Amino acid sequence: MSVLRRIPFTLLFLSVMVLANWFAGTLGGTLPPDSLADWGISHEMVVSGDLTRLFTATFLSHDLAMFLRQMIFAAAVIGYFEWRTSTLCTATTFFAIDLAGTMIVLFGVVPLVTAIPEIGHSDARATLDVGMSAGGFGLIGAILASWSKKWLLLGAVVAAIGVKICYDLDLIADSAHLICLLLGFAVQLVLPARTGS
């Protein structure tokens, strides 16, 4: 029980993920289109003023397989960071990087690629997305920055993202992963989180 007391944010986050995906219908196999439309995030939704999407989309998954992957990912990354730092630091770091990275993608990357027809993403402003991996990659960046050989490890993760992009580009998710990874790394270098006792 003492272990669980050290990761309350992680446990709360995982519980909200389970409840959100159960309520939305993802646990039945696939996130229903109406749930994606109601709670997913896109450039157009944020521009229209629906800022709740910045929160609701974080806890949802597109399908059951993604949900299971993200549960493991969240438990490992958020749990590790919370164990090493603190609950407040983990929650603040996760949501700050997730929000900043999402806004950079929605208002930097998306408008840029939609302005270049040859890239083939003319519908990117309306594309709805869900998932917690942006903030998760932010924590990965922060974790790597606190390790020895940080630059080598950062290069390896950036290269892995690059390989994934070459074989299966998901414009919004992949750009969010890369941007949040670098944000988390930079934040940890500038404002290093204190290691917990």
PDB file of N, CA, C and O in Angstrom, residues 82-121:
ATOM      1  N   GLU A  82       6.092  10.316 -11.333  1.00  0.00           N
ATOM      2  CA  GLU A  82       5.526  10.663 -10.027  1.00  0.00           C
ATOM      3  C   GLU A  82       6.335  10.029  -8.901  1.00  0.00           C
ATOM      4  O   GLU A  82       6.558  10.655  -7.854  1.00  0.00           O
ATOM      5  N   TRP A  83       6.776   8.808  -9.094  1.00  0.00           N
ATOM      6  CA  TRP A  83       7.590   8.115  -8.087  1.00  0.00           C
ATOM      7  C   TRP A  83       8.894   8.874  -7.842  1.00  0.00           C
ATOM      8  O   TRP A  83       9.348   8.997  -6.717  1.00  0.00           O
ATOM      9  N   ARG A  84       9.478   9.392  -8.926  1.00  0.00           N
ATOM     10  CA  ARG A  84      10.766  10.083  -8.814  1.00  0.00           C
ATOM     11  C   ARG A  84      10.635  11.518  -8.332  1.00  0.00           C
ATOM     12  O   ARG A  84      11.582  12.060  -7.769  1.00  0.00           O
ATOM     13  N   THR A  85       9.485  12.155  -8.576  1.00  0.00           N
ATOM     14  CA  THR A  85       9.348  13.573  -8.221  1.00  0.00           C
ATOM     15  C   THR A  85       8.274  13.733  -7.147  1.00  0.00           C
ATOM     16  O   THR A  85       8.513  13.459  -5.990  1.00  0.00           O
ATOM     17  N   SER A  86       7.111  14.201  -7.545  1.00  0.00           N
ATOM     18  CA  SER A  86       6.000  14.378  -6.615  1.00  0.00           C
ATOM     19  C   SER A  86       4.700  14.392  -7.402  1.00  0.00           C
ATOM     20  O   SER A  86       4.698  14.526  -8.628  1.00  0.00           O
ATOM     21  N   THR A  87       3.611  14.274  -6.691  1.00  0.00           N
ATOM     22  CA  THR A  87       2.293  14.277  -7.334  1.00  0.00           C
ATOM     23  C   THR A  87       2.016  15.613  -8.014  1.00  0.00           C
ATOM     24  O   THR A  87       1.607  15.667  -9.178  1.00  0.00           O
ATOM     25  N   LEU A  88       2.257  16.714  -7.304  1.00  0.00           N
ATOM     26  CA  LEU A  88       1.996  18.041  -7.864  1.00  0.00           C
ATOM     27  C   LEU A  88       2.869  18.306  -9.080  1.00  0.00           C
ATOM     28  O   LEU A  88       2.394  18.797 -10.108  1.00  0.00           O
ATOM     29  N   CYS A  89       4.142  17.973  -8.968  1.00  0.00           N
ATOM     30  CA  CYS A  89       5.066  18.178 -10.087  1.00  0.00           C
ATOM     31  C   CYS A  89       4.633  17.361 -11.306  1.00  0.00           C
ATOM     32  O   CYS A  89       4.667  17.848 -12.437  1.00  0.00           O
ATOM     33  N   THR A  90       4.210  16.129 -11.086  1.00  0.00           N
ATOM     34  CA  THR A  90       3.815  15.257 -12.191  1.00  0.00           C
ATOM     35  C   THR A  90       2.565  15.782 -12.889  1.00  0.00           C
ATOM     36  O   THR A  90       2.524  15.874 -14.123  1.00  0.00           O
ATOM     37  N   ALA A  91       1.550  16.127 -12.114  1.00  0.00           N
ATOM     38  CA  ALA A  91       0.310  16.635 -12.702  1.00  0.00           C
ATOM     39  C   ALA A  91       0.557  17.933 -13.457  1.00  0.00           C
ATOM     40  O   ALA A  91       0.072  18.116 -14.590  1.00  0.00           O
ATOM     41  N   THR A  92       1.322  18.829 -12.856  1.00  0.00           N
ATOM     42  CA  THR A  92       1.612  20.120 -13.491  1.00  0.00           C
ATOM     43  C   THR A  92       2.414  19.931 -14.770  1.00  0.00           C
ATOM     44  O   THR A  92       2.095  20.519 -15.812  1.00  0.00           O
ATOM     45  N   THR A  93       3.453  19.109 -14.704  1.00  0.00           N
ATOM     46  CA  THR A  93       4.302  18.890 -15.871  1.00  0.00           C
ATOM     47  C   THR A  93       3.522  18.225 -16.998  1.00  0.00           C
ATOM     48  O   THR A  93       3.600  18.651 -18.156  1.00  0.00           O
ATOM     49  N   PHE A  94       2.763  17.183 -16.669  1.00  0.00           N
ATOM     50  CA  PHE A  94       2.000  16.474 -17.697  1.00  0.00           C
ATOM     51  C   PHE A  94       1.035  17.419 -18.415  1.00  0.00           C
ATOM     52  O   PHE A  94       1.063  17.526 -19.646  1.00  0.00           O
ATOM     53  N   PHE A  95       0.178  18.093 -17.645  1.00  0.00           N
ATOM     54  CA  PHE A  95      -0.864  18.905 -18.283  1.00  0.00           C
ATOM     55  C   PHE A  95      -0.297  20.156 -18.954  1.00  0.00           C
ATOM     56  O   PHE A  95      -0.799  20.576 -20.004  1.00  0.00           O
ATOM     57  N   ALA A  96       0.750  20.749 -18.394  1.00  0.00           N
ATOM     58  CA  ALA A  96       1.337  21.938 -19.013  1.00  0.00           C
ATOM     59  C   ALA A  96       1.949  21.593 -20.368  1.00  0.00           C
ATOM     60  O   ALA A  96       1.741  22.309 -21.357  1.00  0.00           O
ATOM     61  N   ILE A  97       2.691  20.486 -20.421  1.00  0.00           N
ATOM     62  CA  ILE A  97       3.318  20.092 -21.686  1.00  0.00           C
ATOM     63  C   ILE A  97       2.280  19.591 -22.674  1.00  0.00           C
ATOM     64  O   ILE A  97       2.334  19.909 -23.870  1.00  0.00           O
ATOM     65  N   ASP A  98       1.303  18.838 -22.193  1.00  0.00           N
ATOM     66  CA  ASP A  98       0.231  18.347 -23.065  1.00  0.00           C
ATOM     67  C   ASP A  98      -0.513  19.516 -23.704  1.00  0.00           C
ATOM     68  O   ASP A  98      -0.757  19.526 -24.916  1.00  0.00           O
ATOM     69  N   LEU A  99      -0.852  20.518 -22.891  1.00  0.00           N
ATOM     70  CA  LEU A  99      -1.571  21.686 -23.398  1.00  0.00           C
ATOM     71  C   LEU A  99      -0.712  22.487 -24.358  1.00  0.00           C
ATOM     72  O   LEU A  99      -1.159  22.847 -25.460  1.00  0.00           O
ATOM     73  N   ALA A 100       0.531  22.780 -23.965  1.00  0.00           N
ATOM     74  CA  ALA A 100       1.412  23.578 -24.826  1.00  0.00           C
ATOM     75  C   ALA A 100       1.669  22.861 -26.146  1.00  0.00           C
ATOM     76  O   ALA A 100       1.578  23.472 -27.221  1.00  0.00           O
ATOM     77  N   GLY A 101       1.981  21.575 -26.076  1.00  0.00           N
ATOM     78  CA  GLY A 101       2.245  20.817 -27.297  1.00  0.00           C
ATOM     79  C   GLY A 101       1.036  20.736 -28.203  1.00  0.00           C
ATOM     80  O   GLY A 101       1.148  20.876 -29.430  1.00  0.00           O
ATOM     81  N   THR A 102      -0.131  20.527 -27.616  1.00  0.00           N
ATOM     82  CA  THR A 102      -1.364  20.455 -28.403  1.00  0.00           C
ATOM     83  C   THR A 102      -1.639  21.773 -29.109  1.00  0.00           C
ATOM     84  O   THR A 102      -2.005  21.795 -30.294  1.00  0.00           O
ATOM     85  N   MET A 103      -1.444  22.882 -28.410  1.00  0.00           N
ATOM     86  CA  MET A 103      -1.695  24.190 -29.021  1.00  0.00           C
ATOM     87  C   MET A 103      -0.693  24.474 -30.148  1.00  0.00           C
ATOM     88  O   MET A 103      -1.056  25.040 -31.175  1.00  0.00           O
ATOM     89  N   ILE A 104       0.560  24.067 -29.956  1.00  0.00           N
ATOM     90  CA  ILE A 104       1.556  24.243 -31.017  1.00  0.00           C
ATOM     91  C   ILE A 104       1.161  23.434 -32.256  1.00  0.00           C
ATOM     92  O   ILE A 104       1.255  23.919 -33.391  1.00  0.00           O
ATOM     93  N   VAL A 105       0.697  22.211 -32.039  1.00  0.00           N
ATOM     94  CA  VAL A 105       0.278  21.380 -33.165  1.00  0.00           C
ATOM     95  C   VAL A 105      -0.949  21.973 -33.853  1.00  0.00           C
ATOM     96  O   VAL A 105      -0.978  22.129 -35.081  1.00  0.00           O
ATOM     97  N   LEU A 106      -1.965  22.323 -33.068  1.00  0.00           N
ATOM     98  CA  LEU A 106      -3.220  22.806 -33.651  1.00  0.00           C
ATOM     99  C   LEU A 106      -3.088  24.155 -34.343  1.00  0.00           C
ATOM    100  O   LEU A 106      -3.760  24.408 -35.344  1.00  0.00           O
ATOM    101  N   PHE A 107      -2.229  25.035 -33.798  1.00  0.00           N
ATOM    102  CA  PHE A 107      -2.143  26.385 -34.360  1.00  0.00           C
ATOM    103  C   PHE A 107      -0.821  26.677 -35.067  1.00  0.00           C
ATOM    104  O   PHE A 107      -0.647  27.759 -35.601  1.00  0.00           O
ATOM    105  N   GLY A 108       0.080  25.704 -35.093  1.00  0.00           N
ATOM    106  CA  GLY A 108       1.328  25.858 -35.823  1.00  0.00           C
ATOM    107  C   GLY A 108       1.446  24.834 -36.933  1.00  0.00           C
ATOM    108  O   GLY A 108       1.470  25.175 -38.115  1.00  0.00           O
ATOM    109  N   VAL A 109       1.454  23.560 -36.561  1.00  0.00           N
ATOM    110  CA  VAL A 109       1.641  22.486 -37.537  1.00  0.00           C
ATOM    111  C   VAL A 109       0.445  22.358 -38.470  1.00  0.00           C
ATOM    112  O   VAL A 109       0.605  22.313 -39.702  1.00  0.00           O
ATOM    113  N   VAL A 110      -0.750  22.279 -37.907  1.00  0.00           N
ATOM    114  CA  VAL A 110      -1.950  22.049 -38.731  1.00  0.00           C
ATOM    115  C   VAL A 110      -2.168  23.149 -39.766  1.00  0.00           C
ATOM    116  O   VAL A 110      -2.342  22.852 -40.959  1.00  0.00           O
ATOM    117  N   PRO A 111      -2.159  24.444 -39.389  1.00  0.00           N
ATOM    118  CA  PRO A 111      -2.323  25.484 -40.422  1.00  0.00           C
ATOM    119  C   PRO A 111      -1.220  25.458 -41.480  1.00  0.00           C
ATOM    120  O   PRO A 111      -1.475  25.717 -42.656  1.00  0.00           O
ATOM    121  N   LEU A 112      -0.002  25.118 -41.064  1.00  0.00           N
ATOM    122  CA  LEU A 112       1.108  25.067 -42.012  1.00  0.00           C
ATOM    123  C   LEU A 112       0.883  23.987 -43.065  1.00  0.00           C
ATOM    124  O   LEU A 112       1.013  24.239 -44.271  1.00  0.00           O
ATOM    125  N   VAL A 113       0.538  22.770 -42.618  1.00  0.00           N
ATOM    126  CA  VAL A 113       0.382  21.680 -43.594  1.00  0.00           C
ATOM    127  C   VAL A 113      -0.871  21.851 -44.451  1.00  0.00           C
ATOM    128  O   VAL A 113      -0.878  21.429 -45.609  1.00  0.00           O
ATOM    129  N   THR A 114      -1.916  22.454 -43.912  1.00  0.00           N
ATOM    130  CA  THR A 114      -3.114  22.653 -44.739  1.00  0.00           C
ATOM    131  C   THR A 114      -2.889  23.732 -45.792  1.00  0.00           C
ATOM    132  O   THR A 114      -3.600  23.780 -46.791  1.00  0.00           O
ATOM    133  N   ALA A 115      -1.881  24.578 -45.574  1.00  0.00           N
ATOM    134  CA  ALA A 115      -1.567  25.629 -46.549  1.00  0.00           C
ATOM    135  C   ALA A 115      -0.715  25.100 -47.709  1.00  0.00           C
ATOM    136  O   ALA A 115      -0.480  25.822 -48.672  1.00  0.00           O
ATOM    137  N   ILE A 116      -0.264  23.847 -47.590  1.00  0.00           N
ATOM    138  CA  ILE A 116       0.568  23.254 -48.651  1.00  0.00           C
ATOM    139  C   ILE A 116      -0.173  22.045 -49.222  1.00  0.00           C
ATOM    140  O   ILE A 116      -0.070  20.934 -48.703  1.00  0.00           O
ATOM    141  N   PRO A 117      -0.966  22.241 -50.259  1.00  0.00           N
ATOM    142  CA  PRO A 117      -1.805  21.161 -50.804  1.00  0.00           C
ATOM    143  C   PRO A 117      -1.024  19.909 -51.185  1.00  0.00           C
ATOM    144  O   PRO A 117      -1.543  18.794 -51.081  1.00  0.00           O
ATOM    145  N   GLU A 118       0.228  20.076 -51.612  1.00  0.00           N
ATOM    146  CA  GLU A 118       1.021  18.930 -52.068  1.00  0.00           C
ATOM    147  C   GLU A 118       1.266  17.905 -50.947  1.00  0.00           C
ATOM    148  O   GLU A 118       1.501  16.728 -51.209  1.00  0.00           O
ATOM    149  N   ILE A 119       1.198  18.366 -49.700  1.00  0.00           N
ATOM    150  CA  ILE A 119       1.424  17.455 -48.570  1.00  0.00           C
ATOM    151  C   ILE A 119       0.251  16.491 -48.406  1.00  0.00           C
ATOM    152  O   ILE A 119       0.401  15.380 -47.912  1.00  0.00           O
ATOM    153  N   GLY A 120      -0.939  16.935 -48.821  1.00  0.00           N
ATOM    154  CA  GLY A 120      -2.096  16.048 -48.804  1.00  0.00           C
ATOM    155  C   GLY A 120      -2.838  15.975 -47.481  1.00  0.00           C
ATOM    156  O   GLY A 120      -3.427  14.943 -47.171  1.00  0.00           O
ATOM    157  N   HIS A 121      -2.804  17.043 -46.710  1.00  0.00           N
ATOM    158  CA  HIS A 121      -3.531  17.059 -45.439  1.00  0.00           C
ATOM    159  C   HIS A 121      -4.489  18.251 -45.384  1.00  0.00           C
ATOM    160  O   HIS A 121      -4.562  18.973 -44.386  1.00  0.00           O
TER     161      HIS A 121
END
